[in-house]
Short mmCIF file of C-alpha atoms in Angstrom, two decimals:
data_model
loop_
_atom_site.label_atom_id
_atom_site.label_comp_id
_atom_site.label_asym_id
_atom_site.label_seq_id
_atom_site.Cartn_x
_atom_site.Cartn_y
_atom_site.Cartn_z
CA UNK A 1228 0.00 0.00 0.00
CA UNK A 1229 2.82 2.40 0.88
CA UNK A 1230 4.53 1.78 -2.47
CA UNK A 1231 1.31 2.37 -4.40
CA UNK A 1232 0.67 5.63 -2.54
CA UNK A 1233 4.22 6.81 -3.19
CA UNK A 1234 3.90 6.11 -6.91
CA UNK A 1235 0.62 8.02 -7.03
CA UNK A 1236 2.11 10.95 -5.11
CA UNK A 1237 5.06 11.12 -7.50
CA UNK A 1238 2.66 11.56 -10.40
CA UNK A 1239 1.18 14.68 -8.84
CA UNK A 1240 4.01 15.95 -6.61
CA UNK A 1241 7.27 14.83 -8.25
CA UNK A 1242 10.40 14.59 -6.12
CA UNK A 1243 12.65 16.06 -8.82
CA UNK A 1244 12.61 18.84 -11.39
CA UNK A 1245 11.03 17.74 -14.66
CA UNK A 1246 13.71 19.57 -16.63
CA UNK A 1247 17.03 18.89 -14.92
CA UNK A 1248 16.33 16.42 -12.12
CA UNK A 1249 17.05 18.80 -9.25
CA UNK A 1250 15.40 17.33 -6.13
CA UNK A 1251 12.28 18.51 -4.31
CA UNK A 1252 10.79 20.79 -6.93
CA UNK A 1253 8.32 20.45 -9.79
CA UNK A 1254 10.33 22.76 -12.03
CA UNK A 1255 13.36 24.69 -10.84
CA UNK A 1256 13.90 28.39 -11.50
CA UNK A 1257 16.40 27.81 -14.30
CA UNK A 1258 14.20 25.32 -16.13
CA UNK A 1259 11.15 27.54 -15.69
CA UNK A 1260 13.13 30.39 -17.28
CA UNK A 1261 14.11 28.15 -20.21
CA UNK A 1262 10.43 27.30 -20.70
CA UNK A 1263 8.84 30.74 -20.42
CA UNK A 1264 11.60 33.24 -19.72
CA UNK A 1265 11.68 34.72 -23.22
CA UNK A 1266 8.99 36.26 -25.38
CA UNK A 1267 7.11 33.74 -27.57
CA UNK A 1268 7.45 34.33 -31.28
CA UNK A 1269 6.33 33.17 -34.71
CA UNK A 1270 7.88 29.89 -35.86
CA UNK A 1271 7.97 28.26 -39.30
CA UNK A 1272 9.06 24.71 -40.11
CA UNK A 1273 11.21 24.11 -43.16
CA UNK A 1274 9.69 23.18 -45.51
CA UNK A 1275 6.51 24.99 -44.43
CA UNK A 1276 3.50 22.89 -45.46
CA UNK A 1277 0.78 24.70 -47.44
CA UNK A 1278 -2.23 25.52 -45.32
CA UNK A 1279 -0.28 25.73 -42.07
CA UNK A 1280 -1.74 28.47 -39.86
CA UNK A 1281 0.44 31.09 -38.22
CA UNK A 1282 2.20 29.33 -35.32
CA UNK A 1283 3.67 30.92 -32.20
CA UNK A 1284 5.89 29.00 -29.79
CA UNK A 1285 7.03 29.72 -26.25
CA UNK A 1286 10.46 28.04 -26.33
CA UNK A 1287 12.92 26.08 -28.48
CA UNK A 1288 12.64 22.30 -28.10
CA UNK A 1289 16.05 21.72 -26.50
CA UNK A 1290 17.55 20.34 -23.28
CA UNK A 1291 15.42 21.27 -20.26
CA UNK A 1292 12.34 22.11 -22.33
CA UNK A 1293 12.50 18.74 -24.10
CA UNK A 1294 12.94 16.93 -20.79
CA UNK A 1295 10.00 18.80 -19.24
CA UNK A 1296 7.65 18.01 -22.10
CA UNK A 1297 8.66 14.34 -22.12
CA UNK A 1298 8.26 14.08 -18.34
CA UNK A 1299 4.71 15.37 -18.63
CA UNK A 1300 3.77 13.41 -21.75
CA UNK A 1301 5.49 10.06 -21.31
CA UNK A 1302 6.07 9.77 -17.55
CA UNK A 1303 2.78 11.33 -16.48
CA UNK A 1304 4.24 14.05 -14.24
CA UNK A 1305 0.92 15.86 -14.11
CA UNK A 1306 2.13 18.71 -11.89
CA UNK A 1307 4.08 20.01 -14.89
CA UNK A 1308 0.83 20.92 -16.66
CA UNK A 1309 0.80 24.19 -14.69
CA UNK A 1310 4.10 25.67 -15.94
CA UNK A 1311 3.56 24.15 -19.39
CA UNK A 1312 0.10 25.74 -19.53
CA UNK A 1313 1.56 29.10 -18.51
CA UNK A 1314 4.09 28.86 -21.34
CA UNK A 1315 1.35 27.91 -23.81
CA UNK A 1316 -0.80 30.84 -22.64
CA UNK A 1317 2.10 33.15 -23.51
CA UNK A 1318 2.22 31.72 -27.02
CA UNK A 1319 -1.55 32.16 -27.36
CA UNK A 1320 -1.25 35.81 -26.32
CA UNK A 1321 1.50 36.33 -28.91
CA UNK A 1322 -0.78 34.91 -31.59
CA UNK A 1323 -3.64 37.12 -30.51
CA UNK A 1324 -1.40 40.19 -30.49
CA UNK A 1325 -0.50 39.39 -34.10
CA UNK A 1326 -4.03 40.58 -34.84
CA UNK A 1327 -7.52 39.10 -34.66
CA UNK A 1328 -8.06 40.39 -38.19
CA UNK A 1329 -4.74 39.05 -39.51
CA UNK A 1330 -3.37 35.75 -38.26
CA UNK A 1331 -6.19 34.38 -36.16
CA UNK A 1332 -9.76 34.78 -35.07
CA UNK A 1333 -12.42 36.15 -37.40
CA UNK A 1334 -12.22 38.67 -40.19
CA UNK A 1335 -14.63 41.32 -38.96
CA UNK A 1336 -17.00 43.24 -41.21
CA UNK A 1337 -20.10 45.36 -40.50
CA UNK A 1338 -23.11 43.21 -39.82
CA UNK A 1339 -21.24 39.90 -39.73
CA UNK A 1340 -21.44 37.37 -36.93
CA UNK A 1341 -17.91 38.38 -35.91
CA UNK A 1342 -18.93 42.02 -35.54
CA UNK A 1343 -21.80 40.98 -33.27
CA UNK A 1344 -19.57 38.69 -31.18
CA UNK A 1345 -17.12 41.23 -29.76
CA UNK A 1346 -15.76 40.13 -26.39
CA UNK A 1347 -16.27 36.43 -27.05
CA UNK A 1348 -13.88 34.02 -25.32
CA UNK A 1349 -10.82 32.67 -27.06
CA UNK A 1350 -11.50 29.04 -27.97
CA UNK A 1351 -8.50 26.76 -27.46
CA UNK A 1352 -8.78 23.59 -29.55
CA UNK A 1353 -6.16 20.95 -28.68
CA UNK A 1354 -4.78 18.69 -31.39
CA UNK A 1355 -5.94 15.21 -30.33
CA UNK A 1356 -3.61 12.32 -29.59
CA UNK A 1357 -4.38 8.88 -30.94
CA UNK A 1358 -6.76 6.98 -28.65
CA UNK A 1359 -4.18 4.23 -28.26
CA UNK A 1360 -1.57 6.77 -27.11
CA UNK A 1361 -4.01 8.26 -24.57
CA UNK A 1362 -4.72 4.79 -23.20
CA UNK A 1363 -1.03 3.96 -22.96
CA UNK A 1364 -0.12 7.24 -21.24
CA UNK A 1365 -3.19 7.40 -19.04
CA UNK A 1366 -3.90 11.03 -20.01
CA UNK A 1367 -4.13 13.40 -22.98
CA UNK A 1368 -1.13 15.77 -22.65
CA UNK A 1369 -2.26 18.44 -25.13
CA UNK A 1370 -5.73 18.68 -23.62
CA UNK A 1371 -4.36 18.88 -20.08
CA UNK A 1372 -1.95 21.67 -21.04
CA UNK A 1373 -4.72 23.48 -22.91
CA UNK A 1374 -6.92 23.45 -19.80
CA UNK A 1375 -4.06 24.91 -17.75
CA UNK A 1376 -3.45 27.57 -20.42
CA UNK A 1377 -7.14 28.55 -20.46
CA UNK A 1378 -7.02 29.01 -16.69
CA UNK A 1379 -3.89 31.16 -16.98
CA UNK A 1380 -5.50 33.32 -19.66
CA UNK A 1381 -8.64 33.83 -17.58
CA UNK A 1382 -6.57 34.84 -14.55
CA UNK A 1383 -4.83 37.49 -16.67
CA UNK A 1384 -8.14 38.90 -17.92
CA UNK A 1385 -8.55 37.10 -21.26
CA UNK A 1386 -11.77 35.04 -21.45
CA UNK A 1387 -10.88 31.56 -22.67
CA UNK A 1388 -12.26 28.04 -22.80
CA UNK A 1389 -11.16 24.69 -24.18
CA UNK A 1390 -13.12 22.96 -26.93
CA UNK A 1391 -11.83 19.41 -27.41
CA UNK A 1392 -13.89 18.89 -30.56
CA UNK A 1393 -11.35 17.29 -32.91
CA UNK A 1394 -11.48 13.53 -33.43
CA UNK A 1395 -9.48 11.03 -35.44
CA UNK A 1396 -11.68 9.67 -38.21
CA UNK A 1397 -9.23 6.94 -39.18
CA UNK A 1398 -6.09 5.29 -37.87
CA UNK A 1399 -2.74 6.80 -38.81
CA UNK A 1400 0.74 5.30 -38.89
CA UNK A 1401 3.38 6.08 -36.26
CA UNK A 1402 4.85 9.46 -37.23
CA UNK A 1403 8.37 8.75 -35.94
CA UNK A 1404 10.79 8.24 -38.78
CA UNK A 1405 8.56 9.96 -41.36
CA UNK A 1406 9.73 13.05 -43.19
CA UNK A 1407 7.60 16.16 -43.69
CA UNK A 1408 5.88 15.02 -46.89
CA UNK A 1409 5.25 11.51 -45.52
CA UNK A 1410 3.67 13.00 -42.38
CA UNK A 1411 1.37 15.20 -44.44
CA UNK A 1412 0.27 12.21 -46.53
CA UNK A 1413 -0.16 10.10 -43.40
CA UNK A 1414 -2.41 12.70 -41.74
CA UNK A 1415 -4.35 13.95 -44.78
CA UNK A 1416 -8.06 13.74 -43.98
CA UNK A 1417 -7.39 12.00 -40.66
CA UNK A 1418 -9.18 14.52 -38.40
CA UNK A 1419 -12.74 15.76 -38.17
CA UNK A 1420 -14.89 17.83 -35.83
CA UNK A 1421 -17.16 15.72 -33.65
CA UNK A 1422 -20.77 15.58 -34.81
CA UNK A 1423 -22.85 18.43 -33.44
CA UNK A 1424 -19.82 20.45 -32.31
CA UNK A 1425 -19.25 22.74 -35.29
CA UNK A 1426 -21.56 25.49 -33.99
CA UNK A 1427 -19.51 25.73 -30.81
CA UNK A 1428 -16.64 27.01 -32.95
CA UNK A 1429 -18.71 30.07 -33.87
CA UNK A 1430 -18.51 31.32 -30.29
CA UNK A 1431 -15.19 33.18 -30.60
CA UNK A 1432 -11.74 33.28 -32.17
CA UNK A 1433 -10.24 29.81 -32.49
CA UNK A 1434 -6.63 29.00 -31.59
CA UNK A 1435 -5.23 25.53 -32.23
CA UNK A 1436 -2.95 24.39 -29.42
CA UNK A 1437 -0.44 21.57 -28.98
CA UNK A 1438 2.59 20.82 -26.86
CA UNK A 1439 5.06 20.57 -29.76
CA UNK A 1440 5.36 21.47 -33.43
CA UNK A 1441 7.90 19.59 -35.56
CA UNK A 1442 7.01 19.50 -39.28
CA UNK A 1443 3.65 21.24 -38.84
CA UNK A 1444 1.73 18.35 -40.43
CA UNK A 1445 -0.58 17.79 -37.43
CA UNK A 1446 -1.43 21.49 -37.10
CA UNK A 1447 -2.06 21.75 -40.83
CA UNK A 1448 -4.52 18.84 -40.79
CA UNK A 1449 -6.24 20.14 -37.65
CA UNK A 1450 -6.66 23.58 -39.26
CA UNK A 1451 -8.15 21.98 -42.38
CA UNK A 1452 -10.71 20.07 -40.33
CA UNK A 1453 -11.67 23.13 -38.27
CA UNK A 1454 -11.92 25.43 -41.28
CA UNK A 1455 -14.19 22.95 -43.04
CA UNK A 1456 -16.45 22.64 -39.99
CA UNK A 1457 -16.61 26.40 -39.37
CA UNK A 1458 -17.34 27.14 -43.02
CA UNK A 1459 -20.22 24.66 -43.00
CA UNK A 1460 -21.62 25.99 -39.72
CA UNK A 1461 -21.42 29.62 -40.85
CA UNK A 1462 -23.05 28.77 -44.17
CA UNK A 1463 -25.99 27.13 -42.40
CA UNK A 1464 -26.28 30.03 -39.96
CA UNK A 1465 -26.15 32.68 -42.69
CA UNK A 1466 -28.70 30.89 -44.83
CA UNK A 1467 -31.01 30.63 -41.85
CA UNK A 1468 -30.67 34.36 -41.16
CA UNK A 1469 -31.45 35.27 -44.77
CA UNK A 1470 -34.65 33.28 -45.09
CA UNK A 1471 -38.08 34.71 -44.34
CA UNK A 1472 -40.19 31.96 -42.90
CA UNK A 1473 -43.16 32.20 -45.27
CA UNK A 1474 -41.43 33.87 -48.19
CA UNK A 1475 -41.06 30.98 -50.62
CA UNK A 1476 -41.74 31.13 -54.33
CA UNK A 1477 -41.44 27.75 -55.96
CA UNK A 1478 -38.20 26.11 -54.92
CA UNK A 1479 -36.38 29.39 -54.26
CA UNK A 1480 -36.08 31.08 -50.88
CA UNK A 1481 -36.83 34.77 -50.51
CA UNK A 1482 -34.16 36.84 -48.80
CA UNK A 1483 -34.31 40.06 -46.87
CA UNK A 1484 -32.97 43.45 -47.91
CA UNK A 1485 -30.07 43.58 -50.42
CA UNK A 1486 -27.59 44.66 -47.74
CA UNK A 1487 -28.19 41.37 -45.91
CA UNK A 1488 -27.81 39.34 -49.07
CA UNK A 1489 -24.44 40.97 -49.70
CA UNK A 1490 -22.92 39.86 -46.39
CA UNK A 1491 -19.87 37.66 -46.96
CA UNK A 1492 -18.96 34.64 -44.92
CA UNK A 1493 -17.09 35.63 -41.75
CA UNK A 1494 -14.91 32.55 -42.06
CA UNK A 1495 -12.65 31.68 -39.18
CA UNK A 1496 -8.94 32.11 -39.83
CA UNK A 1497 -7.08 29.67 -37.61
CA UNK A 1498 -3.82 30.41 -35.82
CA UNK A 1499 -1.87 28.03 -33.60
CA UNK A 1500 0.16 28.12 -30.41
CA UNK A 1501 2.56 25.52 -29.05
CA UNK A 1502 4.81 25.18 -26.05
CA UNK A 1503 7.90 24.34 -28.09
CA UNK A 1504 9.25 24.06 -31.63
CA UNK A 1505 12.61 23.05 -33.16
CA UNK A 1506 15.35 25.68 -32.73
CA UNK A 1507 15.81 26.08 -36.50
CA UNK A 1508 12.16 27.14 -36.85
CA UNK A 1509 12.98 30.13 -34.62
CA UNK A 1510 16.05 30.96 -36.73
CA UNK A 1511 13.97 30.79 -39.92
CA UNK A 1512 11.48 33.15 -38.34
CA UNK A 1513 14.21 35.69 -37.53
CA UNK A 1514 15.58 35.50 -41.06
CA UNK A 1515 12.12 36.10 -42.59
CA UNK A 1516 11.22 39.10 -40.44
#
């Protein structure tokens, strides 16, 4: 019984730093600085896959940051979700500062749903892990970090909530050992938004979140699935707003005033935020600025 209790306690209150192994701390000051001590910035993988949303990362995936992410993901050190969530929240803020009308959120126009939805919460959508991986690990790392990031954002005055609406629609091969093009082919069409969840995505600007970006293939596929779902939901909503209940002539619906008929789709433009990305993706970003 004592051994079982100690193992359980170590999952929640680890006896060593997740980054460097220093005893009696969840994450030491130096490792915490490596994780979130610098300003998050835009990152781009090379090659950058077409359709990849703008991605902001909190830290390079090296040394202490790599060890911290692996301790949380693979060893189940759940107490690390707090500092990892704080780092992710910083990357989300950087994406939002890039402009709700530029890299993320909704393109706002007079009379559109986006114009009417000012002050809506930021919707954090985690990239889902394979069900088999979640079973093996005993938790979903990206979702857990997303929940911690949403809490950090709310504490700092930014309304936020987590929408875990993405699902795998088919099995995919193990990504390890695959190059960028192979990963894109492996993931193409693999994700979808859960039935009945698309309308939830109309409740505010959407930010894709994950713990790590490598080639960008997972974020690209997640953005495709979300864009498709949002486009469909907005189309249904706009068509419903345009109709007049009894105004039918033959098979054609009758619409309201011309200014309503001219409203364009306020399609969501997805951005992404991650805790970490490869160091060269930061260097590429600096060279492109």
